[in-house]
Short mmCIF file of C-alpha atoms and ligand atoms in Angstrom, two decimals:
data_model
loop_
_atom_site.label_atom_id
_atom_site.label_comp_id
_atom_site.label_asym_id
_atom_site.label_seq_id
_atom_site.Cartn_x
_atom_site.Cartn_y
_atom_site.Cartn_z
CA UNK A 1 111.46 126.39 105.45
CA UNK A 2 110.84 124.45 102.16
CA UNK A 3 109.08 120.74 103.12
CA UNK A 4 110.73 117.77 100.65
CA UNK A 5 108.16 116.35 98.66
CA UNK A 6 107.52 112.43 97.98
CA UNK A 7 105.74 111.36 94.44
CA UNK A 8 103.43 108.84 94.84
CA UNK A 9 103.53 106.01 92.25
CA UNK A 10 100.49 107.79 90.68
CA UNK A 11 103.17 110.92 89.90
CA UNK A 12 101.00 112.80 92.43
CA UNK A 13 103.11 114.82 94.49
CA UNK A 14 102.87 114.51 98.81
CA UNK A 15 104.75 116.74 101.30
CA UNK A 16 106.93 114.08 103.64
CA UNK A 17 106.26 116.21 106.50
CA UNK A 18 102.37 116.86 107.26
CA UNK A 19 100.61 117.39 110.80
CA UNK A 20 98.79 113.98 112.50
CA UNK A 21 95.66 115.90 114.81
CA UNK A 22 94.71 112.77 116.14
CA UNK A 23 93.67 113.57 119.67
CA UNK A 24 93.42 117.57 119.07
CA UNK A 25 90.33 119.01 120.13
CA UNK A 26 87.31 121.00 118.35
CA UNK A 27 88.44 123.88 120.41
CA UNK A 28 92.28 124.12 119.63
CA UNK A 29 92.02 122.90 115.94
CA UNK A 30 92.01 126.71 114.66
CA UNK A 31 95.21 127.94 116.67
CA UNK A 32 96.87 124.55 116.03
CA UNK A 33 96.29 124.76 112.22
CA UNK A 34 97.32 128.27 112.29
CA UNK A 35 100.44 127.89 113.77
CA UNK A 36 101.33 124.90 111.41
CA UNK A 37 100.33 126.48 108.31
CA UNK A 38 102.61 129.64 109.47
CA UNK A 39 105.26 127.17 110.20
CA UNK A 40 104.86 125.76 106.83
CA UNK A 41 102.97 122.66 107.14
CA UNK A 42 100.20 122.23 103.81
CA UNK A 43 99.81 118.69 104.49
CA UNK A 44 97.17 117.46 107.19
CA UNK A 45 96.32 113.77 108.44
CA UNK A 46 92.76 113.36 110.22
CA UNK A 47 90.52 110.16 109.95
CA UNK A 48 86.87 109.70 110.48
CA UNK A 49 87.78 107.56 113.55
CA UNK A 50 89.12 111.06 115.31
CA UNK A 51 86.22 113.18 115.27
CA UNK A 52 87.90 116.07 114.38
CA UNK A 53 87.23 116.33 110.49
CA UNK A 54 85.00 119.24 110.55
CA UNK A 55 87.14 121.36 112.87
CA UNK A 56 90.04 120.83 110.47
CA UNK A 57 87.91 121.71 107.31
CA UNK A 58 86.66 124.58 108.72
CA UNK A 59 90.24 125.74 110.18
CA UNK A 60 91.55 125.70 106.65
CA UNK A 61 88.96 127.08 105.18
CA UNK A 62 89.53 130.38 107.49
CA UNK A 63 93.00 130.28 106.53
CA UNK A 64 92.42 131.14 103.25
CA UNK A 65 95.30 129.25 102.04
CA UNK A 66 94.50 128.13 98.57
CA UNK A 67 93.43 124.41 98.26
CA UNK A 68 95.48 122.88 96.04
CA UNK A 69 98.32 124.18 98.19
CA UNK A 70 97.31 121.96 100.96
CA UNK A 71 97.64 117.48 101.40
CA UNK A 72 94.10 116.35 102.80
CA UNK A 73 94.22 112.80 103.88
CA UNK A 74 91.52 111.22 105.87
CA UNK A 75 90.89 107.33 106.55
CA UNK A 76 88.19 105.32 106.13
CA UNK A 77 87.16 103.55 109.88
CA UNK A 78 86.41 100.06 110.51
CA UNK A 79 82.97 99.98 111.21
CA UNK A 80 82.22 101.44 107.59
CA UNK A 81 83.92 98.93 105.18
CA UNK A 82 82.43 97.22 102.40
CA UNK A 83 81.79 98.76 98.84
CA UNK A 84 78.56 100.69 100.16
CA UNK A 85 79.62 101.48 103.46
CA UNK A 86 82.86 102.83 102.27
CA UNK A 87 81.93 105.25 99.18
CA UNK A 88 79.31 106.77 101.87
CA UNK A 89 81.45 107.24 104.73
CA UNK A 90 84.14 108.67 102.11
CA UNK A 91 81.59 111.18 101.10
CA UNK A 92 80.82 111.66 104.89
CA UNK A 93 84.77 112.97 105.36
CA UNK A 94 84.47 115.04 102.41
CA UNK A 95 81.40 116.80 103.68
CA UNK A 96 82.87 116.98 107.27
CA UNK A 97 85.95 118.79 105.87
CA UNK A 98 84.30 120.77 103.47
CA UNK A 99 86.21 119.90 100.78
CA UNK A 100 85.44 118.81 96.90
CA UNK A 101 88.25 115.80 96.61
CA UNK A 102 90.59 114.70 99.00
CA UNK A 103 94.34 114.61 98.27
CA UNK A 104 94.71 110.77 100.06
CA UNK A 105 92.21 108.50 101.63
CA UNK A 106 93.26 105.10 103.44
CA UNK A 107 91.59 102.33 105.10
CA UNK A 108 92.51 102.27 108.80
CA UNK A 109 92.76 99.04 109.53
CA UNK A 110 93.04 95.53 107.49
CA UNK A 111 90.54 93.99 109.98
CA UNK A 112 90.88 90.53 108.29
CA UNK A 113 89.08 88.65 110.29
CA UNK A 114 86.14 90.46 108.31
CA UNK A 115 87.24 90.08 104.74
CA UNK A 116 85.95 93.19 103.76
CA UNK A 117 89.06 95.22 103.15
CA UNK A 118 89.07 93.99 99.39
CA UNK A 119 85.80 94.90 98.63
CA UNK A 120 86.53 98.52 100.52
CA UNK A 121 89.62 99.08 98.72
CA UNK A 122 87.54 98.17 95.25
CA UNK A 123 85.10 101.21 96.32
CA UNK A 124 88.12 103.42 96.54
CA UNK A 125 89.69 102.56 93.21
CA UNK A 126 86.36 104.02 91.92
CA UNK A 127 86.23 107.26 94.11
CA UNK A 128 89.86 107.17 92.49
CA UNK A 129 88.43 106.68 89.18
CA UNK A 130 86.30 109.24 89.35
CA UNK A 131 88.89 111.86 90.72
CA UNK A 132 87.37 112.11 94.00
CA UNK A 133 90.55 110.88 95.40
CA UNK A 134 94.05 112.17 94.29
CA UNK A 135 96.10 109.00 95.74
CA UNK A 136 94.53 106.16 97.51
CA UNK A 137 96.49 103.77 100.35
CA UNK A 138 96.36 102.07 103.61
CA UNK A 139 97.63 101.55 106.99
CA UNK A 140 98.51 99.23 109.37
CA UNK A 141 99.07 96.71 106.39
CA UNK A 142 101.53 94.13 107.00
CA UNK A 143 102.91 91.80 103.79
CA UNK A 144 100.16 89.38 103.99
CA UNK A 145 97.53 92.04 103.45
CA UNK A 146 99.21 94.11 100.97
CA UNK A 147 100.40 90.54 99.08
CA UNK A 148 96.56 89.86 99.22
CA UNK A 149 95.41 93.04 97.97
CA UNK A 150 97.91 93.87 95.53
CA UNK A 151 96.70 89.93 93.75
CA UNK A 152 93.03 91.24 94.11
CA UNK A 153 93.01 95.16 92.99
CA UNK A 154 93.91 97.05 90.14
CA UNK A 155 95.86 99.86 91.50
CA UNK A 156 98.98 99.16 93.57
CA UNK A 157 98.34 100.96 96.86
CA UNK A 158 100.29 104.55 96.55
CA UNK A 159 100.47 104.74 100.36
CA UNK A 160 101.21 102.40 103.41
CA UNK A 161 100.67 104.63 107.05
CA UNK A 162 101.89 102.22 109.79
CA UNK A 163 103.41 102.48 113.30
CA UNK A 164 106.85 102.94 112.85
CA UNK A 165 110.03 104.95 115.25
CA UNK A 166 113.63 103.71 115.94
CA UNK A 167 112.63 100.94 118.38
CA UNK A 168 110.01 99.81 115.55
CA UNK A 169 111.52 99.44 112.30
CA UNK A 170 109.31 97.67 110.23
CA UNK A 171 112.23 97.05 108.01
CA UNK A 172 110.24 93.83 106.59
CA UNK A 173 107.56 96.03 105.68
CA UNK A 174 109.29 99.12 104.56
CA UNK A 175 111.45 96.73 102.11
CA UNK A 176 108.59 95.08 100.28
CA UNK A 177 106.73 98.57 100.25
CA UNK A 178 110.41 100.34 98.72
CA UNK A 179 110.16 96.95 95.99
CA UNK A 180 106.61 97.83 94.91
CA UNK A 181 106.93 101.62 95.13
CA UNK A 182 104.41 102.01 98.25
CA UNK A 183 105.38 104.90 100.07
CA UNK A 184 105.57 104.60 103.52
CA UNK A 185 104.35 106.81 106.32
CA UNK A 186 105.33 106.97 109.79
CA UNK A 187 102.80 107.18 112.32
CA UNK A 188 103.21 107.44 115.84
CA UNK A 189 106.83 108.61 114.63
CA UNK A 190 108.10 110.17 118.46
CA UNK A 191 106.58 107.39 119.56
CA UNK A 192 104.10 109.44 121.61
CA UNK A 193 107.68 111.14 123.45
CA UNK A 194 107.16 108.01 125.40
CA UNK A 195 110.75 107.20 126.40
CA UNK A 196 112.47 107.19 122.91
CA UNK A 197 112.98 110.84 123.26
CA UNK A 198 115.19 110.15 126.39
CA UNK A 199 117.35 107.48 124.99
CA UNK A 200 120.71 108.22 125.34
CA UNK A 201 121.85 107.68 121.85
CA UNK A 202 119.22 109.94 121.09
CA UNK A 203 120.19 112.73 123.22
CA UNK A 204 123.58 112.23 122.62
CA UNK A 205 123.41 112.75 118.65
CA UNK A 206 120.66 115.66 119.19
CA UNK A 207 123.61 117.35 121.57
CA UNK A 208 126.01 117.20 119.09
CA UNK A 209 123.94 118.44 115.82
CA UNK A 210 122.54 121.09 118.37
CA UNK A 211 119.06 119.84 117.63
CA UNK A 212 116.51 118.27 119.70
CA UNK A 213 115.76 114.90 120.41
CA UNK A 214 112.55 115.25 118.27
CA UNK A 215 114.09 117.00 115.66
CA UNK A 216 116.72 113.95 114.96
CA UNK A 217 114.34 111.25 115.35
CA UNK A 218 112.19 112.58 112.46
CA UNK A 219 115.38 113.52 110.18
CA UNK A 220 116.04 110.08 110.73
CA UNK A 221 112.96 108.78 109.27
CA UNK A 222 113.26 111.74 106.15
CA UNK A 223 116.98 109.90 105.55
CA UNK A 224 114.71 106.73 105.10
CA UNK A 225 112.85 108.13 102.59
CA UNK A 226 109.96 108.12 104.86
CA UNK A 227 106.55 110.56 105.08
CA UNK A 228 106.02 111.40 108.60
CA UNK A 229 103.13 113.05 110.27
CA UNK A 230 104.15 114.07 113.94
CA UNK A 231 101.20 115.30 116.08
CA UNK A 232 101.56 118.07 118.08
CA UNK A 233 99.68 120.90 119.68
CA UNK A 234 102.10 122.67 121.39
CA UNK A 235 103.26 125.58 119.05
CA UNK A 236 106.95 125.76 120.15
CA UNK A 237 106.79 121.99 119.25
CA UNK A 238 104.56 122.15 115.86
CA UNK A 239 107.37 124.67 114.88
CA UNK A 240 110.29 122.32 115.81
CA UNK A 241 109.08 119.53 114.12
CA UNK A 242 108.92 120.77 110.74
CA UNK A 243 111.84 122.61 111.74
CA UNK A 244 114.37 119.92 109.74
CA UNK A 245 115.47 120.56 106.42
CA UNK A 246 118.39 122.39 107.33
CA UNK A 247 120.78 119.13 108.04
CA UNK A 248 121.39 115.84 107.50
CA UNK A 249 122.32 113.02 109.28
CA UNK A 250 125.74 110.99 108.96
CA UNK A 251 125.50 107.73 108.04
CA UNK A 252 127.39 105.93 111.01
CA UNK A 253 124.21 108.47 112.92
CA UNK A 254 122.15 107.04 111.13
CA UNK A 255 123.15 103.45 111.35
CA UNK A 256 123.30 103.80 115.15
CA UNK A 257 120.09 104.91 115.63
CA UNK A 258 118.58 102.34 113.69
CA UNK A 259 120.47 99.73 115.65
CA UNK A 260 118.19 100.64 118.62
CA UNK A 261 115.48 98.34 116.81
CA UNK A 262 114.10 96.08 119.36
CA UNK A 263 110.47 95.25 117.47
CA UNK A 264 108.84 97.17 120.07
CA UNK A 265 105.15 97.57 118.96
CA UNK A 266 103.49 100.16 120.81
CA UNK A 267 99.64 100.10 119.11
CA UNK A 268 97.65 97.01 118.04
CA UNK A 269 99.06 94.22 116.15
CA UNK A 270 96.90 94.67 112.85
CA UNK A 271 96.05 90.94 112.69
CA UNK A 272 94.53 91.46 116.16
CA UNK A 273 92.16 94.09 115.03
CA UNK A 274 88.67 93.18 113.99
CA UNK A 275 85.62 95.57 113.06
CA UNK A 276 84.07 97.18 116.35
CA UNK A 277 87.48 96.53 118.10
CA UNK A 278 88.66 99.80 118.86
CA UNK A 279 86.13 102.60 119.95
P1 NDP B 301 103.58 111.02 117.75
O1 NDP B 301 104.75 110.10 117.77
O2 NDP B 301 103.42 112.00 116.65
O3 NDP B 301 103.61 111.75 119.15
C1 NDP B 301 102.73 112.74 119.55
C2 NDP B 301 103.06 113.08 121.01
O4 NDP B 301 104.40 113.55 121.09
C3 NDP B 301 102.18 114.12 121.61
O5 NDP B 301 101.97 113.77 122.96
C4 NDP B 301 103.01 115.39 121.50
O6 NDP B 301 102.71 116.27 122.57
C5 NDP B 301 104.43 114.86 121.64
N1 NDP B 301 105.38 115.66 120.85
C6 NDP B 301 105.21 116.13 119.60
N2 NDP B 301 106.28 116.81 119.19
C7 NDP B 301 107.18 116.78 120.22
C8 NDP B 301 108.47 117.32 120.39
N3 NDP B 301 109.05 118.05 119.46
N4 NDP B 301 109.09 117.10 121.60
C9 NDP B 301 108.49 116.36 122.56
N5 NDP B 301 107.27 115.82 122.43
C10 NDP B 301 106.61 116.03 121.27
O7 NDP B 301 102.27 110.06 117.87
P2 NDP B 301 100.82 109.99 117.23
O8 NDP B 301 100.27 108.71 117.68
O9 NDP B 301 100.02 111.18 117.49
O10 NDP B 301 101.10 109.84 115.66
C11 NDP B 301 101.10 110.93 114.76
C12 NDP B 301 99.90 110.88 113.84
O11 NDP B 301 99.81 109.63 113.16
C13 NDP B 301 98.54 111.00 114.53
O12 NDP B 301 98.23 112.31 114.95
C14 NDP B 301 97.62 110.48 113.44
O13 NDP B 301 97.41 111.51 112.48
C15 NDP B 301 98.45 109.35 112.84
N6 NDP B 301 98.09 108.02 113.43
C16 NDP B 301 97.64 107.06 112.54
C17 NDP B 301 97.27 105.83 113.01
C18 NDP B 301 96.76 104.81 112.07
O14 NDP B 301 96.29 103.75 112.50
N7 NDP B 301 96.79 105.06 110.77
C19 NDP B 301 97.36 105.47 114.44
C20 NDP B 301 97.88 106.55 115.27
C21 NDP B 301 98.25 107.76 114.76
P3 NDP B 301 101.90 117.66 122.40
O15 NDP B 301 100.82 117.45 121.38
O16 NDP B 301 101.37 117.86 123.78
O17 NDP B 301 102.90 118.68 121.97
#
């Protein structure tokens, strides 16, 4: 199964399909990395925030698959920004995952309430600078904050991860990030198999592709021109989900699924989220 690729405004190249291991344990990281990386996967999402850094690093490292192969992107969390804070807790990831450079590194959350995202994003132009970083981005970034930042940096953001499925479009966001060339990545993209998976227009379009619910829902978001990062740690389900390139969708499918829109946000509104907010 060959993954489609996305280049980043920088020219640097990102697999649209990568594994989110948010919520996957110490303990399961090696058979869950194993199976994806047999499955295809080479692109991995962690964060700071999810504890899980060092399990990843050292489930790719027994791999053996060969490191420029593999997408690394980790996030910088709240509690660390500022210029200080941020270059240390960057080189905190990198030791946690073993690595020399990562591929992509983000900061979480705006948390403007703080004003410190500016400065934070400053510290990882420099990491960028100094190659420590391949692409640098965000998430949870609405207009306002990228507006803000893009005024105040150098480097246009290559990356904008934010919650985003058929009953949260975004569309405001994803249309300002297609006009400055931000790529945008789905997260939460099954919506946590929290309903959407069920919904009849869903089920209806996966029955007559002969594909699963999952498996249309995240060729929907590919047909976008999206990166997605569905978690999973099931390995008939890890399979599936990268289990995609061998269709497309029509466009009236298309069009009908994202009519089911209806501005549901399931996570935090980022305006609502201030350092030492979320534990
Ligand atoms: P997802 O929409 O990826 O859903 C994951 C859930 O769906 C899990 O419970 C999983 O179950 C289930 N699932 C996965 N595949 C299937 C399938 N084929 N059929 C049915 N159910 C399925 O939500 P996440 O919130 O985990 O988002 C994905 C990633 O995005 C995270 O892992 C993380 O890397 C990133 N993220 C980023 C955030 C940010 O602020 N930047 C916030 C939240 C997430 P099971 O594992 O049991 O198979």
């Amino acid at each position: 199964m060959t993954n489609d690729v996305q280049i980043l405004n920088n020219g640097y190249p990102m697999p649209a399909v990568g594994l989110g291991v948010y919520k996957i344990a110490d303990e399961q990281m090696e058979e869950v990395v194993r199976t994806a990386l047999d499955a295809g996967y080479r692109a991995f999402d962690t964060a700071y925030f999810y504890g899980n850094e060092k399990a990843l690093g050292s489930a790719l490292k027994h791999s053996n698959v060969e490191r420029d192969e593999l997408f690394i992107t980790s996030k910088l969390w709240n509690d660390y920004q500022g210029y200080d804070q941020t270059i240390e807790y960057f080189n905190k990831s990198l030791d946690n995952l073993g690595l020399d450079y990562l591929d992509l590194f983000l900061i979480h959350w705006p948390c403007e309430n703080d004003q410190l995202y500016i400065e934070s994003y400053k510290a990882l132009e420099h990491l960028y600078e100094e190659g420590k970083i391949k692409a640098i981005g965000v998430c949870n970034f609405k207009i306002h904050h990228l507006e803000k930042l893009m005024k105040e940096t150098k480097i246009t953001p290559q990356v904008n991860q934010i919650e985003l499925h058929p009953y949260f479009n975004q569309q405001d966001v994803q249309d300002f990030c297609d006009e400055h060339d931000i790529k945008v990545t789905a997260w939460m993209p099954l919506m946590r198999n929290k309903g959407l998976l069920d919904d009849p227009v869903i089920t209806d379009i996966a029955h007559r592709y002969d594909k699963t619910p999952a498996q249309i829902v995240l060729r929907w978001h590919l047909g976008h021109n999206r990166i997605i990062i569905p978690k999973s740690q099931t390995p008939k389900r890890i399979k599936e989900n990268f289990d995609i390139f061998d269709f497309n969708l029509e466009l009236t499918d298309v069009a009908e699924i994202d009519s089911l829109n209806k501005n549901a946000r399931q996570g935090k509104d980022p305006d609502d989220v201030s350092i030492g907010d979320l534990k």
